[in-house]
Backbone as numpy.savetxt, mean C-alpha at the origin, in Angstrom:
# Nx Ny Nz CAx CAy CAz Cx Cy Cz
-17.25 -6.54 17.58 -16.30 -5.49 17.24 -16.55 -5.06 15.80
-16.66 -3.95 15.63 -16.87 -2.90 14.41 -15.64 -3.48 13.05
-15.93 -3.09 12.08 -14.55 -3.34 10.94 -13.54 -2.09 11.57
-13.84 -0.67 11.85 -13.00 0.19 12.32 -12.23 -0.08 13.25
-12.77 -0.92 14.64 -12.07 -1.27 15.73 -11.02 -2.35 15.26
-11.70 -3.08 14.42 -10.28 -4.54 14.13 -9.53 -3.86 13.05
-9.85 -2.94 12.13 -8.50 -2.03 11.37 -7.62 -1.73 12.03
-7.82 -0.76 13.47 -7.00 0.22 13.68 -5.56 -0.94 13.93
-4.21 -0.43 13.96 -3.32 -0.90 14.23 -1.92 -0.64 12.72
-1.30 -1.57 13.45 0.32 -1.10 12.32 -0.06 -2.81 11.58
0.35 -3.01 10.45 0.52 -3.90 9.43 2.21 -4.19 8.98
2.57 -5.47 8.40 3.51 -5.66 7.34 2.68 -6.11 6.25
3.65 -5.79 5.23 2.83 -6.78 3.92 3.02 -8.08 4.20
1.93 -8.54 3.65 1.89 -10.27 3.70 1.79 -10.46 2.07
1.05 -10.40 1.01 0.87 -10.69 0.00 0.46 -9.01 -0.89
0.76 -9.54 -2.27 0.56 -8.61 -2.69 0.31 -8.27 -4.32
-0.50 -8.38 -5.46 -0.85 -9.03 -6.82 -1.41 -8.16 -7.43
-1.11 -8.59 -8.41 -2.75 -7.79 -9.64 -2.81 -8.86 -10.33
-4.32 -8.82 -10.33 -5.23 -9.89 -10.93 -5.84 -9.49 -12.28
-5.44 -10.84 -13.15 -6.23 -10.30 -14.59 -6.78 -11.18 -14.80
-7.86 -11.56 -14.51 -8.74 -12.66 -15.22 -8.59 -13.90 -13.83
-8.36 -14.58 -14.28 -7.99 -15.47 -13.44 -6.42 -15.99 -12.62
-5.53 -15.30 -13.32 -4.61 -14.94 -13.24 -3.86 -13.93 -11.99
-3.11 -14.54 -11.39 -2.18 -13.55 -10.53 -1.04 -13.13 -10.79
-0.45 -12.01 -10.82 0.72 -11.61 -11.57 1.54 -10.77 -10.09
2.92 -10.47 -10.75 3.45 -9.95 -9.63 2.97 -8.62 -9.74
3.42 -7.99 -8.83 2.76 -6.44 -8.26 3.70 -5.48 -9.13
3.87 -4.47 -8.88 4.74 -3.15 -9.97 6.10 -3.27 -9.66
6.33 -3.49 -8.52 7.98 -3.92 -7.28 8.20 -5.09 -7.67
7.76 -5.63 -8.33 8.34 -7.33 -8.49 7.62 -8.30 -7.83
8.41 -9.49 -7.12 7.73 -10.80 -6.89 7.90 -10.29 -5.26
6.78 -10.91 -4.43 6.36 -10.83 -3.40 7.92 -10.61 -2.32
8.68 -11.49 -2.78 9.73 -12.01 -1.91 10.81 -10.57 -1.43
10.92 -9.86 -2.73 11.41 -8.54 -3.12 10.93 -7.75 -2.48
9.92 -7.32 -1.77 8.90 -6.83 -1.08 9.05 -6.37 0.33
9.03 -5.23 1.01 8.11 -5.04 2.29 7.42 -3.96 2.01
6.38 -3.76 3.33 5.71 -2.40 3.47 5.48 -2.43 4.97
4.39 -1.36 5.38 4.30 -1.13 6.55 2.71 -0.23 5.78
2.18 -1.00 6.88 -0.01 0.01 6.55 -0.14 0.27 8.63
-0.67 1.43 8.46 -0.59 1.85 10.00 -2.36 2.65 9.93
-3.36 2.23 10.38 -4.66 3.03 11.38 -4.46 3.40 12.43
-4.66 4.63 12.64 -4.80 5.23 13.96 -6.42 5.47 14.44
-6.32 5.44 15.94 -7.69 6.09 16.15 -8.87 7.17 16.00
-7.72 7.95 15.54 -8.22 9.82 15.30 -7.86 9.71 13.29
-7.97 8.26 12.93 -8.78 8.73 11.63 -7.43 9.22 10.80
-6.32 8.24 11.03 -4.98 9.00 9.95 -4.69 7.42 9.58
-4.09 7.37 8.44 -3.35 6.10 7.73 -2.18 6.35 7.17
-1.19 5.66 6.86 -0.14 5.54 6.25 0.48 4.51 5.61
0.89 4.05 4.67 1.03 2.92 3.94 2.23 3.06 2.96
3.48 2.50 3.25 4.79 2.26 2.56 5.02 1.07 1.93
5.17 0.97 0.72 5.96 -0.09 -0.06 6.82 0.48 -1.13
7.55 -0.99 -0.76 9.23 -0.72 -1.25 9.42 -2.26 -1.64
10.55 -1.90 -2.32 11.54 -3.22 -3.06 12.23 -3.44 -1.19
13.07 -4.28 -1.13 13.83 -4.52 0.09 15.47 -3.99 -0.13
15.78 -4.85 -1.47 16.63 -3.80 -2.34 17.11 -2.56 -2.30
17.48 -1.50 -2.49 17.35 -0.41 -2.95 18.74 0.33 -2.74
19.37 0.68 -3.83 20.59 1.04 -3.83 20.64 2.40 -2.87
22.05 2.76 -2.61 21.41 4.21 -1.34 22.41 4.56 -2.89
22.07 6.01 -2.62 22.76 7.18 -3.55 24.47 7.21 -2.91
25.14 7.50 -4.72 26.72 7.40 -4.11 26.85 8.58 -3.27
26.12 9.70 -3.32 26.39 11.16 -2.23 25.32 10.63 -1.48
26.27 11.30 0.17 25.65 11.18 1.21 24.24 12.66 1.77
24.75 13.61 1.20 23.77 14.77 1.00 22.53 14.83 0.56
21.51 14.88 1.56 19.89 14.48 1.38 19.47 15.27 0.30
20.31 16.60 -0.37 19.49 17.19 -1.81 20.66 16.00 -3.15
21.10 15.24 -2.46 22.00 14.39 -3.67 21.72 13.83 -4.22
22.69 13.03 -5.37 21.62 11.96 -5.82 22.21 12.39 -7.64
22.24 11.41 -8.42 22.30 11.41 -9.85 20.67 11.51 -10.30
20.50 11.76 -11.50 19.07 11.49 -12.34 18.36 10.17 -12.33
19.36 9.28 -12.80 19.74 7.74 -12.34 19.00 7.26 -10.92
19.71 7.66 -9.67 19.66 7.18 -8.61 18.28 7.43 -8.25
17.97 8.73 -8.47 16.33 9.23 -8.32 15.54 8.41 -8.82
15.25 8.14 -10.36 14.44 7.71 -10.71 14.30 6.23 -10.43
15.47 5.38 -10.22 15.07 4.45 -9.76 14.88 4.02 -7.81
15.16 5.02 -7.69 14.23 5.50 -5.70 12.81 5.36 -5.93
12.68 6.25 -6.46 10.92 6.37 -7.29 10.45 5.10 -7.57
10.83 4.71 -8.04 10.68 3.34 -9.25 10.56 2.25 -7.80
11.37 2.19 -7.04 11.08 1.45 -6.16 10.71 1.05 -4.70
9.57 2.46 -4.83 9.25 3.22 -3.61 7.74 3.68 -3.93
6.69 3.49 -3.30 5.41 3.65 -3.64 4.58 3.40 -1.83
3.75 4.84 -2.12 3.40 5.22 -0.73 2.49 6.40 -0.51
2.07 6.42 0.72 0.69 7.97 0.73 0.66 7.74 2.28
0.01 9.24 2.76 -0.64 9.34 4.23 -1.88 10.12 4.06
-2.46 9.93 4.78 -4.03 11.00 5.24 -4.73 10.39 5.83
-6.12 10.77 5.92 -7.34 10.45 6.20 -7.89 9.52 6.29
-8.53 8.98 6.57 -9.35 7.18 6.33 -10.50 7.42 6.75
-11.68 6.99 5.91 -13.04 6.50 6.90 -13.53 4.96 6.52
-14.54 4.35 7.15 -15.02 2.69 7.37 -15.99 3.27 7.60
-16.42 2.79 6.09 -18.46 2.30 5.92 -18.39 0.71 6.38
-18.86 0.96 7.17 -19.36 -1.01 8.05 -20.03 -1.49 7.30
-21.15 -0.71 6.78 -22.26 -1.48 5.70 -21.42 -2.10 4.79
-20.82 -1.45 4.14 -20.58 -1.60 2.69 -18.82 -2.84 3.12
-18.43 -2.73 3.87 -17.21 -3.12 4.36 -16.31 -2.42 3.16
-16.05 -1.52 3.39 -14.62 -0.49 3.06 -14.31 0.58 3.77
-13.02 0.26 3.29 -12.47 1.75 4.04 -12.16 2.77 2.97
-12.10 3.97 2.88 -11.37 5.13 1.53 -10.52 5.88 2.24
-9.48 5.84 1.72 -8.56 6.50 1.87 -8.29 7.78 1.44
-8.13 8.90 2.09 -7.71 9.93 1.08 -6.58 10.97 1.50
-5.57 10.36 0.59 -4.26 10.91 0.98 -4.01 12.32 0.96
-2.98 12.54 1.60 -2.68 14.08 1.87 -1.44 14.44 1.31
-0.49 13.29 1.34 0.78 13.15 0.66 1.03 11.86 0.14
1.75 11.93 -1.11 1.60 11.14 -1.72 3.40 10.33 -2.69
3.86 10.02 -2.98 4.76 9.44 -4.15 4.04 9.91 -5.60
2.83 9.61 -5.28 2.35 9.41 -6.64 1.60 10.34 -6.69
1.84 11.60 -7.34 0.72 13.02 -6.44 -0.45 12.67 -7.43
-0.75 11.94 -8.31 -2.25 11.64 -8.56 -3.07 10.88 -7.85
-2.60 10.80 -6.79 -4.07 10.12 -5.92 -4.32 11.18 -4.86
-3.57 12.36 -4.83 -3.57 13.55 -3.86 -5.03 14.18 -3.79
-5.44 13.80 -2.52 -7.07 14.26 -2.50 -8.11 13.71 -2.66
-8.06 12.60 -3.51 -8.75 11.53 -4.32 -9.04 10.55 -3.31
-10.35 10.31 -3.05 -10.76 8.94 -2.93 -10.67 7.61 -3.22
-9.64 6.81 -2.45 -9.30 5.64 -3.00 -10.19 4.57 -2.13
-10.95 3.79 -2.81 -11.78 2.95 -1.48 -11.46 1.53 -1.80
-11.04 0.86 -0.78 -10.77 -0.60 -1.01 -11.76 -1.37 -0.26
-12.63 -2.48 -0.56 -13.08 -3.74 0.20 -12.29 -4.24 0.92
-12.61 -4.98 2.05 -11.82 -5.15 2.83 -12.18 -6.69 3.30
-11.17 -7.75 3.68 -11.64 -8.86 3.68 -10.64 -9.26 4.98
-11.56 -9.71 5.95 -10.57 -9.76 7.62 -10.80 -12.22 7.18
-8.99 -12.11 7.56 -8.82 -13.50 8.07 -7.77 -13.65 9.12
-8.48 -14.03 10.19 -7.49 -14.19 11.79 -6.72 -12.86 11.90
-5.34 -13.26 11.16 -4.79 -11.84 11.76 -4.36 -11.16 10.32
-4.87 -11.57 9.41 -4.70 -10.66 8.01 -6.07 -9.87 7.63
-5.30 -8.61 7.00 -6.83 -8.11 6.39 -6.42 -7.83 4.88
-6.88 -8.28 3.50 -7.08 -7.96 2.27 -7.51 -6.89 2.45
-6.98 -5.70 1.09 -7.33 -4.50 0.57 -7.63 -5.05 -0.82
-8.93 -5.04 -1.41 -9.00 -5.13 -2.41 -9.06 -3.82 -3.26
-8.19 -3.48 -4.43 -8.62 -2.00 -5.04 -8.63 -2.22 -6.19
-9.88 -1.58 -6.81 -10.17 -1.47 -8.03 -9.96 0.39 -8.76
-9.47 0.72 -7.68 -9.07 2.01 -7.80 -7.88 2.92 -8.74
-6.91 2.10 -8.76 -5.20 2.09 -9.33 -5.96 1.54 -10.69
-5.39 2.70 -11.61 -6.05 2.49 -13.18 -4.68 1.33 -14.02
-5.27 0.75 -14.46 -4.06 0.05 -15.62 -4.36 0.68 -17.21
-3.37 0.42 -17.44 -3.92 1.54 -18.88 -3.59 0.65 -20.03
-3.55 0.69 -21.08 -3.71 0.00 -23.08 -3.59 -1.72 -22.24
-2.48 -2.56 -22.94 -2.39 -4.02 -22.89 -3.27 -4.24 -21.29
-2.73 -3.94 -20.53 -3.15 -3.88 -18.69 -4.06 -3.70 -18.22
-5.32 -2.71 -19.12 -6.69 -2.18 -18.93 -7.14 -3.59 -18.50
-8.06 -3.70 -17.23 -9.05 -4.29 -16.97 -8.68 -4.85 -15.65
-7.25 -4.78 -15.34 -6.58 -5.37 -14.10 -6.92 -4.62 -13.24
-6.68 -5.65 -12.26 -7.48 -4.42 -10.59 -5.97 -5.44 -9.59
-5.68 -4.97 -8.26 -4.62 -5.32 -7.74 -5.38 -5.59 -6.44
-5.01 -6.33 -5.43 -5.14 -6.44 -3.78 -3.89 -6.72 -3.14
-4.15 -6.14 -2.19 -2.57 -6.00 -1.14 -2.98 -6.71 0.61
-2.44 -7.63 0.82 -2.67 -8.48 1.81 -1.69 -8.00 3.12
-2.37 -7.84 4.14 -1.35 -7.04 5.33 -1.66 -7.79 6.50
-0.71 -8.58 7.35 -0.55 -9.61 8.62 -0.61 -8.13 9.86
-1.41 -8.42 10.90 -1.78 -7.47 11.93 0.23 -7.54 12.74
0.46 -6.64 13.00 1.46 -6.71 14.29 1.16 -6.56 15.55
1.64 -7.85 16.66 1.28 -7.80 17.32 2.39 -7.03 18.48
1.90 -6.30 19.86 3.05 -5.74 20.39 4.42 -6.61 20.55
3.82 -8.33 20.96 5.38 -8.54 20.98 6.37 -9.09 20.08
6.16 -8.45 18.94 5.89 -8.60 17.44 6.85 -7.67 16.89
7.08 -6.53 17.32 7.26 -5.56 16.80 8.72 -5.40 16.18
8.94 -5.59 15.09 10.78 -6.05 14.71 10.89 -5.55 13.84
């Protein structure tokens, strides 16, 4: 079986870090525990990938244009995510992603390519892609995702 054939499918997060040196640190959302997401391959070549705090206050207005300055920015703050495109170089074992929509509209269009590392029913995204900038420069992050299985699905 191809790396494309054992991608396709829906994911939860399993793990999730940026690495500096030897060092593992928590991710931008906090400590793992704080955490879900959802990573989805389809066959016809689309991806989608949500992470979130578990947390997350709802806005005191119920009106989908609502919301304080406040409430927004920390939605944002604890909400990080994209959809589009995907292809799998087998050689090289990666996949690139290239989103169509985004949270973060700087990766809009952009080639994001992660290594990819398959164990039983997890697959590592390694990315060296997501820039860290002044003190942070040199850090690179990987995001660890457990396969769902159909009778799984919760």
């Amino acid at each position: 079986m191809g790396i494309r054939e054992q991608l396709i499918g829906t994911y939860r997060l399993y793990d999730w870090k940026i690495v500096d040196g030897d060092k593992l640190l928590d991710a931008t959302l906090g400590p793992m525990e704080g955490c879900h997401g959802l990573l989805i391959y389809t066959e016809d070549g689309y991806m989608s990938v949500w992470l979130s705090k578990k947390e997350r206050p709802e806005f005191a207005s119920r009106a989908i244009d609502g919301g304080t300055e406040e409430e927004k920015l920390q939605a944002y703050d604890s909400f990080h995510g994209y959809a589009g495109k995907y292809v799998v170089n087998e050689e090289e074992g990666t996949v690139t992603h290239y989103p169509l929509i985004a949270a973060f509209p700087n990766v809009i269009d952009k080639a994001l390519t992660k290594k990819l590392v398959f164990h039983e029913d997890t697959v590592k995204l390694l990315d060296t892609n997501i820039k860290f900038e002044g003190p942070n420069a040199g850090r690179h992050s990987y995001v660890m995702w457990q396969k769902i299985v159909k009778e799984d699905r919760s």
